[in-house]
Short mmCIF file of C-alpha atoms and ligand atoms in Angstrom, two decimals:
data_model
loop_
_atom_site.label_atom_id
_atom_site.label_comp_id
_atom_site.label_asym_id
_atom_site.label_seq_id
_atom_site.Cartn_x
_atom_site.Cartn_y
_atom_site.Cartn_z
CA MET G 1 -23.85 23.13 1.15
CA THR G 2 -20.71 22.70 2.37
CA ALA G 3 -17.83 19.73 2.97
CA GLY G 4 -14.36 19.22 3.07
CA ILE G 5 -11.93 17.39 5.02
CA ASP G 6 -12.27 17.59 8.65
CA ASP G 7 -9.45 15.64 9.99
CA ILE G 8 -6.70 14.03 8.09
CA ALA G 9 -4.51 10.62 10.08
CA ILE G 10 -1.79 8.48 9.16
CA TYR G 11 0.17 5.26 9.70
CA ILE G 12 3.32 4.74 8.27
CA PRO G 13 6.02 1.86 8.19
CA ARG G 14 7.92 1.46 11.01
CA LEU G 15 10.69 0.59 8.64
CA TYR G 16 13.01 1.71 6.09
CA ILE G 17 16.10 1.95 3.64
CA ASP G 18 17.99 5.30 4.00
CA ALA G 19 19.33 6.76 0.94
CA ALA G 20 23.12 7.36 1.50
CA ASP G 21 23.03 2.64 2.29
CA PHE G 22 20.83 2.30 -1.11
CA ALA G 23 23.13 3.90 -2.82
CA GLU G 24 25.86 2.99 -1.53
CA ALA G 25 24.47 -0.67 -2.69
CA ARG G 26 23.91 0.97 -5.70
CA GLY G 27 27.00 1.96 -6.75
CA LEU G 28 24.97 6.11 -6.80
CA ASP G 29 26.72 9.17 -5.52
CA PRO G 30 23.61 9.54 -2.86
CA VAL G 31 23.97 13.08 -3.83
CA LYS G 32 22.17 12.39 -6.29
CA LEU G 33 19.24 10.72 -4.26
CA GLN G 34 19.86 13.36 -2.40
CA LYS G 35 19.94 16.99 -3.68
CA GLY G 36 18.84 15.35 -7.66
CA LEU G 37 15.34 13.94 -6.61
CA GLY G 38 14.79 14.93 -2.27
CA VAL G 39 14.89 11.11 -1.04
CA SER G 40 16.71 10.90 2.22
CA GLN G 41 14.61 7.46 3.40
CA MET G 42 11.89 5.66 2.01
CA ALA G 43 8.86 3.75 4.04
CA ILE G 44 9.42 -0.24 3.76
CA VAL G 45 7.14 -2.24 4.54
CA ASP G 46 7.30 -5.11 7.10
CA ALA G 47 6.79 -9.23 6.66
CA ASN G 48 3.59 -8.64 8.76
CA GLN G 49 1.86 -5.31 6.93
CA ASP G 50 -0.06 -5.06 3.58
CA PRO G 51 -1.86 -1.70 2.14
CA ALA G 52 -5.07 -2.80 4.24
CA CYS G 53 -3.82 -3.02 7.58
CA LEU G 54 -1.95 0.03 6.95
CA ALA G 55 -5.62 1.62 5.83
CA ALA G 56 -6.80 -0.01 8.39
CA ASN G 57 -4.42 1.43 11.28
CA ALA G 58 -4.99 4.70 9.57
CA CYS G 59 -8.70 4.52 10.21
CA LEU G 60 -8.35 4.13 13.62
CA ARG G 61 -6.51 6.67 14.53
CA VAL G 62 -9.00 9.44 12.99
CA MET G 63 -11.87 7.74 14.90
CA GLU G 64 -9.92 7.21 17.39
CA LYS G 65 -8.55 10.94 18.24
CA ASN G 66 -12.32 11.88 17.17
CA ASN G 67 -13.97 9.51 19.57
CA LEU G 68 -16.21 8.52 16.53
CA SER G 69 -18.11 5.63 16.52
CA PRO G 70 -18.73 3.35 14.11
CA ASP G 71 -22.53 4.96 13.50
CA ASP G 72 -20.77 8.59 12.51
CA ILE G 73 -19.42 6.83 9.21
CA GLY G 74 -21.48 6.69 6.88
CA ARG G 75 -18.58 5.64 3.51
CA LEU G 76 -15.74 4.10 3.48
CA TYR G 77 -13.67 4.96 0.72
CA ILE G 78 -10.19 3.37 -0.46
CA SER G 79 -8.36 4.12 -2.80
CA THR G 80 -4.89 1.95 -4.31
CA GLU G 81 -3.17 1.06 -6.49
CA SER G 82 -1.82 -1.91 -4.41
CA ALA G 83 -4.65 -3.89 -4.72
CA PHE G 84 -4.54 -8.09 -4.42
CA ASP G 85 -7.42 -9.27 -5.09
CA GLU G 86 -8.93 -8.77 -8.68
CA SER G 87 -12.59 -8.88 -7.23
CA LYS G 88 -12.53 -8.34 -3.43
CA ALA G 89 -12.09 -4.80 -2.42
CA MET G 90 -9.79 -3.62 -0.15
CA ASN G 91 -12.52 -1.58 2.25
CA SER G 92 -14.23 -4.49 3.10
CA TYR G 93 -10.66 -6.13 4.97
CA VAL G 94 -10.39 -2.40 6.29
CA ILE G 95 -14.05 -3.11 7.34
CA GLY G 96 -13.46 -6.46 9.12
CA MET G 97 -10.59 -5.43 10.88
CA LEU G 98 -11.43 -2.14 12.18
CA GLU G 99 -14.89 -4.69 13.01
CA GLN G 100 -12.20 -6.56 15.61
CA VAL G 101 -11.76 -3.24 17.27
CA TYR G 102 -15.38 -2.21 17.58
CA GLY G 103 -17.40 -4.69 17.12
CA GLN G 104 -18.65 -7.40 14.50
CA GLY G 105 -21.86 -5.82 12.17
CA SER G 106 -20.75 -2.72 13.42
CA PHE G 107 -19.98 -0.92 10.27
CA GLU G 108 -22.45 -2.75 8.53
CA HIS G 109 -24.57 0.72 7.69
CA CYS G 110 -21.19 1.49 5.43
CA GLY G 111 -21.28 1.90 1.39
CA GLY G 112 -17.99 2.78 0.01
CA VAL G 113 -15.76 0.74 -3.14
CA GLU G 114 -11.99 0.40 -4.21
CA THR G 115 -11.29 2.66 -6.15
CA LYS G 116 -8.29 2.87 -9.11
CA PHE G 117 -6.78 5.40 -11.49
CA ALA G 118 -2.98 4.67 -10.33
CA CYS G 119 -2.05 7.76 -8.28
CA VAL G 120 -4.61 10.39 -8.41
CA SER G 121 -7.91 7.82 -7.29
CA GLY G 122 -8.05 9.30 -4.37
CA SER G 123 -8.59 12.88 -5.33
CA TYR G 124 -11.65 10.76 -7.13
CA ALA G 125 -12.89 9.18 -4.19
CA LEU G 126 -12.54 13.21 -2.30
CA TYR G 127 -14.42 14.15 -5.02
CA ASP G 128 -16.86 12.17 -4.58
CA ASN G 129 -17.32 11.46 -1.48
CA THR G 130 -17.61 15.53 -1.09
CA ASN G 131 -20.12 15.75 -3.99
CA TRP G 132 -22.20 12.92 -1.33
CA ILE G 133 -22.12 15.28 1.64
CA ARG G 134 -22.77 18.36 -0.73
CA ALA G 135 -25.87 16.45 -2.33
CA GLY G 136 -27.24 16.06 0.95
CA GLU G 137 -27.26 12.36 0.93
CA ALA G 138 -24.65 11.90 4.08
CA GLU G 139 -28.03 12.68 6.85
CA GLY G 140 -24.98 14.10 8.62
CA LYS G 141 -22.57 10.98 8.43
CA SER G 142 -18.83 11.70 7.76
CA ALA G 143 -16.90 9.77 4.96
CA LEU G 144 -13.40 8.18 5.29
CA VAL G 145 -11.28 8.55 2.20
CA VAL G 146 -8.30 6.34 2.89
CA VAL G 147 -5.40 6.78 0.48
CA SER G 148 -2.76 3.82 1.22
CA ASP G 149 -0.18 2.22 -1.34
CA ILE G 150 3.32 -0.24 -1.43
CA ALA G 151 5.24 1.76 -3.58
CA LYS G 152 7.83 -0.82 -5.22
CA TYR G 153 9.92 -1.48 -8.28
CA ASP G 154 12.25 -3.76 -9.62
CA MET G 155 15.52 -4.67 -8.02
CA GLY G 156 17.74 -2.63 -9.37
CA SER G 157 15.65 -0.53 -12.09
CA SER G 158 15.66 3.71 -11.82
CA GLY G 159 12.45 3.94 -9.79
CA GLU G 160 13.75 1.67 -6.96
CA MET G 161 15.03 4.87 -5.83
CA THR G 162 11.78 6.65 -5.84
CA GLN G 163 9.90 3.58 -3.02
CA GLY G 164 7.70 4.29 0.23
CA ALA G 165 4.41 2.81 1.60
CA GLY G 166 1.77 4.32 3.83
CA ALA G 167 -1.36 5.08 4.66
CA VAL G 168 -3.43 8.50 5.16
CA VAL G 169 -7.04 8.82 5.67
CA MET G 170 -9.38 11.68 5.69
CA LEU G 171 -12.60 12.45 7.18
CA LEU G 172 -15.38 14.95 5.28
CA ASN G 173 -18.09 15.93 6.92
CA ASP G 174 -19.85 19.32 6.27
CA GLU G 175 -18.50 21.04 8.91
CA PRO G 176 -14.97 20.38 8.61
CA ARG G 177 -12.53 21.91 10.34
CA LEU G 178 -9.18 22.13 7.76
CA LEU G 179 -10.68 22.81 4.85
CA GLU G 180 -13.44 22.96 2.63
CA PHE G 181 -13.97 22.52 -1.46
CA ASP G 182 -14.59 24.84 -3.39
CA PRO G 183 -17.37 24.40 -5.37
CA LYS G 184 -17.85 23.63 -8.57
CA VAL G 185 -14.22 24.33 -9.96
CA THR G 186 -12.69 20.72 -9.50
CA SER G 187 -10.89 19.77 -12.91
CA THR G 188 -9.78 17.19 -14.39
CA SER G 189 -7.67 15.61 -18.35
CA ILE G 190 -7.51 12.08 -19.27
CA LYS G 191 -5.55 10.35 -21.62
CA ASP G 192 -4.74 6.44 -22.22
CA GLU G 193 -0.91 6.21 -22.40
CA TYR G 194 1.89 3.73 -20.87
CA ASP G 195 3.93 5.57 -18.78
CA PHE G 196 3.59 3.68 -15.40
CA TYR G 197 1.23 0.52 -15.13
CA ARG G 198 1.68 -2.85 -13.71
CA PRO G 199 0.12 -5.95 -15.87
CA PHE G 200 -2.39 -8.28 -13.64
CA GLY G 201 0.24 -10.63 -11.40
CA LYS G 202 3.09 -8.46 -11.40
CA GLU G 203 4.00 -6.62 -8.30
CA THR G 204 6.06 -4.34 -9.72
CA PRO G 205 5.05 -1.47 -12.46
CA ILE G 206 6.53 -1.03 -16.10
CA VAL G 207 7.66 2.50 -15.94
CA HIS G 208 9.00 4.79 -18.38
CA GLY G 209 11.14 7.16 -16.02
CA GLN G 210 11.14 10.21 -17.85
CA TYR G 211 8.24 9.94 -20.20
CA SER G 212 6.48 9.73 -17.52
CA ASN G 213 7.62 12.95 -15.73
CA LEU G 214 6.81 14.68 -18.57
CA LEU G 215 3.54 13.57 -18.90
CA TYR G 216 2.73 14.37 -15.65
CA MET G 217 3.29 17.90 -15.99
CA ILE G 218 1.63 18.02 -19.52
CA GLN G 219 -1.38 16.52 -17.90
CA VAL G 220 -1.34 18.61 -14.54
CA ARG G 221 -1.13 22.02 -16.57
CA LYS G 222 -4.38 20.55 -19.10
CA ALA G 223 -5.95 20.39 -15.68
CA LEU G 224 -4.92 23.38 -14.89
CA GLU G 225 -6.25 25.19 -17.36
CA ALA G 226 -9.36 23.19 -17.59
CA TYR G 227 -9.56 24.88 -13.60
CA LYS G 228 -8.94 28.85 -14.72
CA LYS G 229 -11.25 28.74 -16.84
CA LYS G 230 -14.24 27.34 -14.25
CA VAL G 231 -12.56 30.02 -11.40
CA ILE G 232 -13.28 32.44 -14.00
CA SER G 233 -16.92 31.63 -15.41
CA SER G 234 -17.83 31.23 -11.81
CA ASN G 235 -16.39 33.71 -10.11
CA LEU G 236 -14.20 32.83 -7.47
CA ILE G 237 -12.11 34.12 -7.56
CA LYS G 238 -11.55 38.16 -9.93
CA MET G 239 -8.45 37.68 -11.60
CA LYS G 240 -7.34 41.25 -12.49
CA GLU G 241 -5.01 41.94 -15.80
CA ASN G 242 -1.09 40.60 -15.23
CA GLU G 243 -2.47 37.61 -12.26
CA THR G 244 -2.16 34.21 -13.25
CA ILE G 245 -3.79 31.48 -10.85
CA LEU G 246 -1.13 30.23 -9.09
CA ASP G 247 -0.95 33.95 -8.05
CA HIS G 248 -4.49 33.18 -6.19
CA MET G 249 -2.94 29.94 -4.39
CA ASP G 250 -1.52 30.47 -1.22
CA TYR G 251 -0.05 26.79 -1.12
CA ILE G 252 0.27 24.76 -4.10
CA ASN G 253 0.29 20.45 -3.43
CA MET G 254 1.55 18.60 -5.90
CA HIS G 255 1.98 15.20 -6.36
CA LEU G 256 4.88 13.75 -4.72
CA PRO G 257 6.59 10.72 -6.66
CA TYR G 258 9.46 11.97 -4.71
CA SER G 259 10.18 15.37 -3.57
CA ASN G 260 12.17 16.68 -6.11
CA MET G 261 8.82 15.86 -8.78
CA GLY G 262 6.88 18.68 -7.02
CA LYS G 263 9.85 21.57 -7.76
CA LYS G 264 9.99 20.63 -11.48
CA ALA G 265 6.88 20.44 -12.02
CA LEU G 266 6.10 24.27 -9.96
CA ALA G 267 8.61 25.10 -12.08
CA TYR G 268 7.04 23.45 -15.11
CA LEU G 269 3.23 24.99 -14.05
CA VAL G 270 4.88 29.16 -13.06
CA ARG G 271 6.76 29.23 -16.08
CA HIS G 272 3.63 28.55 -18.40
CA GLU G 273 1.77 30.59 -16.27
CA TRP G 274 4.25 33.56 -16.36
CA ARG G 275 5.21 33.42 -19.88
CA GLN G 276 2.15 35.21 -20.56
CA LEU G 277 2.47 38.26 -18.67
CA PRO G 278 5.03 41.37 -19.08
CA ARG G 279 7.22 40.07 -15.44
CA TRP G 280 8.57 37.29 -17.65
CA LYS G 281 10.71 40.11 -19.67
CA ASN G 282 12.22 40.92 -16.62
CA ILE G 283 12.68 36.95 -16.28
CA LEU G 284 14.01 36.67 -19.19
CA GLU G 285 16.55 39.24 -18.90
CA GLN G 286 18.32 37.50 -15.56
CA ILE G 287 18.16 34.41 -17.50
CA GLY G 288 20.13 35.83 -19.92
CA MET G 289 18.75 32.87 -22.57
CA GLU G 290 15.97 32.79 -25.11
CA GLU G 291 13.44 30.30 -23.87
CA PRO G 292 14.25 27.60 -26.21
CA ILE G 293 11.26 25.45 -28.27
CA PRO G 294 11.93 21.92 -29.15
CA LYS G 295 12.44 20.96 -33.36
CA ASP G 296 8.66 19.76 -33.73
CA PRO G 297 6.78 22.10 -31.05
CA ARG G 298 3.56 19.98 -32.20
CA GLY G 299 5.24 16.83 -31.79
CA THR G 300 4.67 13.98 -29.58
CA ILE G 301 6.46 13.89 -25.90
CA GLU G 302 8.55 11.18 -27.44
CA SER G 303 9.99 13.12 -29.71
CA VAL G 304 10.41 15.98 -27.58
CA LEU G 305 12.47 13.52 -25.28
CA ALA G 306 13.97 12.88 -28.80
CA ASP G 307 14.92 16.12 -29.34
CA GLU G 308 18.01 16.40 -26.78
CA GLU G 309 19.25 19.66 -27.84
CA PHE G 310 15.91 20.78 -27.22
CA MET G 311 15.97 18.82 -23.90
CA ALA G 312 19.73 20.05 -22.63
CA LYS G 313 18.73 23.42 -23.67
CA ASP G 314 15.24 23.11 -21.88
CA HIS G 315 17.01 21.21 -18.06
CA GLU G 316 19.80 24.92 -18.56
CA PHE G 317 16.94 27.16 -18.88
CA THR G 318 14.97 25.68 -16.15
CA LYS G 319 17.63 24.92 -13.51
CA LEU G 320 18.19 28.68 -14.24
CA PHE G 321 14.66 29.98 -13.98
CA THR G 322 14.30 28.23 -10.39
CA LYS G 323 17.53 30.56 -9.36
CA THR G 324 15.70 33.25 -9.47
CA GLN G 325 14.46 35.27 -6.57
CA GLU G 326 10.89 35.96 -8.10
CA TYR G 327 10.06 31.94 -8.52
CA GLN G 328 12.43 30.79 -5.31
CA ASP G 329 9.67 33.26 -3.67
CA VAL G 330 6.74 31.44 -4.50
CA PHE G 331 8.66 28.33 -4.25
CA GLU G 332 9.59 28.75 -0.46
CA SER G 333 6.19 30.13 0.01
CA LYS G 334 3.68 27.91 -1.12
CA LEU G 335 5.45 24.84 -1.57
CA SER G 336 8.87 23.60 0.00
CA SER G 337 6.58 22.95 3.59
CA SER G 338 4.86 20.24 1.46
CA LEU G 339 7.93 18.20 0.78
CA ILE G 340 9.39 17.86 3.94
CA ALA G 341 7.18 14.55 4.86
CA SER G 342 8.26 13.02 1.10
CA THR G 343 11.83 13.46 1.56
CA MET G 344 11.40 11.47 4.68
CA ILE G 345 8.99 8.82 3.64
CA GLY G 346 9.34 8.15 -0.41
CA ASN G 347 6.61 7.33 -2.46
CA LEU G 348 2.81 6.72 -1.42
CA TYR G 349 1.37 6.70 -4.82
CA THR G 350 -2.08 8.08 -3.91
CA ALA G 351 -1.20 9.11 -0.36
CA SER G 352 1.86 11.36 -1.62
CA LEU G 353 -0.24 14.23 -2.46
CA TYR G 354 -2.16 14.05 1.06
CA LEU G 355 0.78 13.37 2.79
CA GLY G 356 2.53 16.88 0.83
CA PHE G 357 -0.97 18.71 2.53
CA ARG G 358 -0.31 17.41 5.81
CA SER G 359 2.86 18.23 6.04
CA SER G 360 2.68 22.01 4.27
CA LEU G 361 -0.33 22.32 7.24
CA GLU G 362 2.30 21.06 9.94
CA PHE G 363 5.09 22.71 9.00
CA GLU G 364 3.33 26.69 8.00
CA TYR G 365 1.96 26.82 10.66
CA GLN G 366 5.25 25.83 12.94
CA LYS G 367 6.64 28.85 10.99
CA GLY G 368 4.37 30.97 12.77
CA VAL G 369 2.11 31.07 9.46
CA ASP G 370 -1.86 32.11 10.41
CA LEU G 371 -2.95 30.19 7.74
CA GLU G 372 -6.49 30.72 8.29
CA GLY G 373 -8.53 31.66 5.25
CA LYS G 374 -5.65 30.64 3.12
CA ARG G 375 -6.21 28.90 -0.47
CA ILE G 376 -4.74 25.71 -1.25
CA GLY G 377 -4.62 24.44 -4.41
CA PHE G 378 -3.82 20.98 -5.65
CA GLY G 379 -2.32 18.94 -8.58
CA SER G 380 -2.96 15.27 -8.69
CA TYR G 381 -1.71 12.94 -11.24
CA GLY G 382 -2.05 9.59 -11.95
CA SER G 383 -0.16 7.84 -14.31
CA GLY G 384 -1.89 5.96 -17.45
CA SER G 385 -3.12 9.14 -17.33
CA SER G 386 -5.23 11.34 -15.62
CA ALA G 387 -4.62 14.78 -13.36
CA MET G 388 -7.01 16.54 -11.38
CA VAL G 389 -6.99 20.23 -9.94
CA PHE G 390 -8.83 21.79 -7.38
CA SER G 391 -8.52 23.92 -3.95
CA GLY G 392 -10.44 24.50 -1.26
CA LEU G 393 -9.62 26.87 1.89
CA VAL G 394 -8.32 26.86 5.88
CA GLN G 395 -11.21 27.03 7.84
CA PRO G 396 -11.04 28.79 10.49
CA GLU G 397 -10.91 26.36 13.88
CA TYR G 398 -8.13 24.53 11.81
CA GLU G 399 -5.89 24.85 14.49
CA GLU G 400 -7.40 22.67 16.85
CA ILE G 401 -5.99 19.96 14.79
CA VAL G 402 -2.89 21.29 12.84
CA LYS G 403 -1.71 21.80 16.43
CA SER G 404 -1.15 18.94 17.62
CA MET G 405 0.12 17.72 14.58
CA ASN G 406 4.24 16.10 14.81
CA LEU G 407 4.78 13.86 12.29
CA GLU G 408 7.64 12.41 13.58
CA ALA G 409 5.64 11.34 16.48
CA GLU G 410 2.90 10.08 14.48
CA ILE G 411 5.33 7.90 12.22
CA GLY G 412 6.74 6.71 15.72
CA GLN G 413 10.21 4.86 16.14
CA ARG G 414 11.63 3.42 12.84
CA LYS G 415 13.87 0.55 12.34
CA ARG G 416 16.88 1.76 9.24
CA LEU G 417 16.94 -1.60 7.47
CA THR G 418 20.66 -2.57 6.26
CA TRP G 419 20.10 -4.20 2.83
CA SER G 420 20.21 -7.53 3.03
CA GLU G 421 17.22 -6.87 5.63
CA TYR G 422 15.89 -4.29 2.76
CA GLU G 423 16.11 -7.52 0.33
CA GLU G 424 14.50 -9.89 2.05
CA LEU G 425 11.47 -8.21 2.48
CA HIS G 426 11.67 -7.21 -0.98
CA GLU G 427 12.04 -10.05 -2.84
CA ASN G 428 9.09 -11.03 -0.46
CA LYS G 429 11.46 -14.30 1.56
CA LEU G 430 10.13 -13.72 5.13
CA THR G 431 6.07 -15.16 6.61
CA PRO G 432 4.46 -12.28 8.57
CA GLU G 433 5.73 -14.35 11.64
CA GLN G 434 9.19 -13.08 11.17
CA SER G 435 8.10 -9.66 10.74
CA LYS G 436 11.26 -7.18 11.74
CA VAL G 437 9.13 -5.32 14.42
CA HIS G 438 6.29 -6.14 16.86
CA THR G 439 3.98 -3.05 17.17
CA LYS G 440 1.22 -2.81 19.96
CA LYS G 441 -2.19 -1.86 18.92
CA GLU G 442 -1.88 -2.26 15.64
CA PHE G 443 -3.15 -4.26 12.53
CA VAL G 444 -0.92 -6.75 11.25
CA LEU G 445 -1.92 -9.42 8.98
CA VAL G 446 -0.67 -13.30 9.92
CA ASP G 447 -1.89 -14.78 7.54
CA VAL G 448 -2.78 -16.06 2.90
CA LYS G 449 -4.30 -18.68 2.61
CA THR G 450 -2.79 -21.01 -0.19
CA ASP G 451 -5.04 -24.38 -0.61
CA VAL G 452 -7.19 -24.14 -3.48
CA GLU G 453 -10.43 -23.77 -1.70
CA SER G 454 -9.75 -20.32 0.29
CA ARG G 455 -6.35 -19.31 -1.21
CA GLY G 456 -6.15 -15.85 -0.70
CA GLU G 457 -8.35 -15.63 2.49
CA ARG G 458 -6.40 -12.49 4.28
CA ARG G 459 -6.85 -13.02 8.13
CA TYR G 460 -5.53 -9.96 10.00
CA VAL G 461 -5.41 -9.75 14.03
CA PHE G 462 -5.09 -6.48 16.18
CA THR G 463 -2.01 -6.71 18.44
CA SER G 464 -2.29 -6.17 22.81
P1 HMG R 1 16.91 8.82 -13.61
O1 HMG R 1 16.32 8.38 -14.88
O2 HMG R 1 17.87 7.83 -12.96
O3 HMG R 1 17.71 9.94 -12.74
O4 HMG R 1 15.73 8.51 -12.67
P2 HMG R 1 17.60 11.29 -13.42
O5 HMG R 1 19.27 10.93 -14.18
O6 HMG R 1 16.35 12.22 -13.99
O7 HMG R 1 17.93 12.18 -12.22
C1 HMG R 1 17.24 12.70 -11.54
C2 HMG R 1 17.91 13.59 -10.86
O8 HMG R 1 18.95 13.76 -9.90
C3 HMG R 1 17.97 14.44 -12.38
O9 HMG R 1 17.76 16.48 -11.41
C4 HMG R 1 19.71 14.28 -11.91
O10 HMG R 1 20.44 15.73 -12.55
C5 HMG R 1 20.32 14.52 -10.89
P3 HMG R 1 17.01 17.55 -12.46
O11 HMG R 1 17.79 17.23 -13.61
O12 HMG R 1 15.87 16.31 -12.90
O13 HMG R 1 16.37 18.48 -11.96
N1 HMG R 1 21.25 14.12 -10.59
C6 HMG R 1 22.47 14.51 -9.65
N2 HMG R 1 22.26 15.28 -9.21
C7 HMG R 1 23.44 15.55 -7.79
N3 HMG R 1 24.22 14.81 -8.13
C8 HMG R 1 24.20 13.73 -8.95
C9 HMG R 1 23.15 13.42 -9.84
N4 HMG R 1 23.05 12.52 -10.92
C10 HMG R 1 22.18 12.79 -11.54
N5 HMG R 1 25.21 13.07 -8.95
C11 HMG R 1 13.13 8.67 -12.35
C12 HMG R 1 14.56 9.30 -12.33
C13 HMG R 1 12.07 9.31 -11.54
C14 HMG R 1 12.78 8.48 -13.45
C15 HMG R 1 13.45 7.61 -11.76
O14 HMG R 1 13.14 7.35 -10.67
C16 HMG R 1 12.04 7.22 -12.34
O15 HMG R 1 11.58 5.58 -13.58
N6 HMG R 1 10.97 6.74 -11.06
C17 HMG R 1 9.68 6.27 -11.19
C18 HMG R 1 8.82 6.83 -12.10
C19 HMG R 1 8.40 8.25 -11.31
O16 HMG R 1 8.25 8.12 -10.27
N7 HMG R 1 8.19 9.24 -12.22
C20 HMG R 1 7.23 10.29 -11.55
C21 HMG R 1 6.27 11.26 -12.88
S1 HMG R 1 4.61 10.25 -13.28
C22 HMG R 1 4.03 9.59 -11.47
O17 HMG R 1 4.80 10.60 -10.78
C23 HMG R 1 3.51 8.89 -10.99
C24 HMG R 1 3.76 7.58 -10.24
O18 HMG R 1 3.39 8.18 -9.06
C25 HMG R 1 3.03 6.20 -10.17
C26 HMG R 1 1.57 6.23 -10.09
O19 HMG R 1 0.54 7.64 -11.02
O20 HMG R 1 0.81 5.96 -10.08
C27 HMG R 1 4.97 7.37 -10.63
#
């Protein structure tokens, strides 16, 4: 049985901090954010928003757009790393909100859990729900998989320039109009690591930034190796001599903690794939230097990062590699459109990969490309750490969905925060009623109880 993504909707908070204002306040060169990281604006949640109401707003959009009733939905999964309860799952809050619109008890039949593995958990949730459909257990119902997060780092930390917030929901069923997942090729890699983690009770993560960048690339490459083996053994793709698996992906969507991480990761994967092929000789001639090797090629990530001479040479080599026409062609045709939304919104943790997927569909379609039958490869990464590589084919009915995509309209009118407004929000100084914008027909948080008996209980309303 086939299964995949039938439709997709997003919800992005209306507030943002502009990269230029951020750089000025922090005494940074604005070019570092805009060109070095690929960050122009970062979405920030209002005082009356949390990841559950971002998720509920996204779910309502996809349901209304497709005239779905709760009876059409068999499962509602939420993947997040911004959970605010150690026991009560975030999908229960979302169901509570949706029932304010669809009627109390209307989702009673619907199963689901909250899943966690940093930014990769949404991909695991997609995979599990795809298999629920493939196994024939869905009985004609669809699944909603929501990825919702607030990427928030400590004030003054280097992670602070890679924040963002938002939710993406994917409607999965057995007759997907957008993307059918390739069967039996989804591949993972996993390793106990401390590149980025958020201990109990801490609102912001502990991050080893450069370590996380390198680990992300290593883990995705391992998952890609496993994917390659499965693709070949399952005969999904017939690889000819001197080809790489990446040649068979028309688009590559990467996890985007900031948009340039996608560029970095693509360059890393392409380099590793091309190195084995005759085309590499010509690339090396263009670059004009040998590919550097670390002093201890079998060393740890720490030893590689500490090898300053290697890191500097490798940086230079990568820069030259990314300037070659061959790499530029891959970048422009397979990745560039997926980065546009990330630049405007920032990191969405679990939702970043899927915002990139959504971005690539909209902006490739706008270029006039016929997307039918194109294979999209996904490189998902979650700190801590695990990666997942999988793929799917764009379906003949895709145009029904993609022709009406309009990122700016779906984000809505935004308010550019002043630095002091940003600080107030970041430091949680405002109560929900002090929200900066007042929205209509959206779920908002109105209260979090503080008394001993009901501490942590949240109340949401649907604004009129
Ligand atoms: P940093 O170390 O301050 O930045 O923080 P940098 O020195 O690496 O500079 C960034 C880029 O800007 C570099 O480009 C510089 O050259 C360039 P590159 O060399 O890499 O191509 N640059 C400039 N360009 C133009 N003009 C200038 C200038 N100055 C520098 N004046 C870092 C960067 C990403 C480490 C930091 O923001 C951070 O720690 N972020 C959070 C962690 C993160 O996003 N890690 C990404 C991989 S791990 C991951 O994706 C998982 C995650 O999403 C969490 C999860 O799974 O849940 C984070």
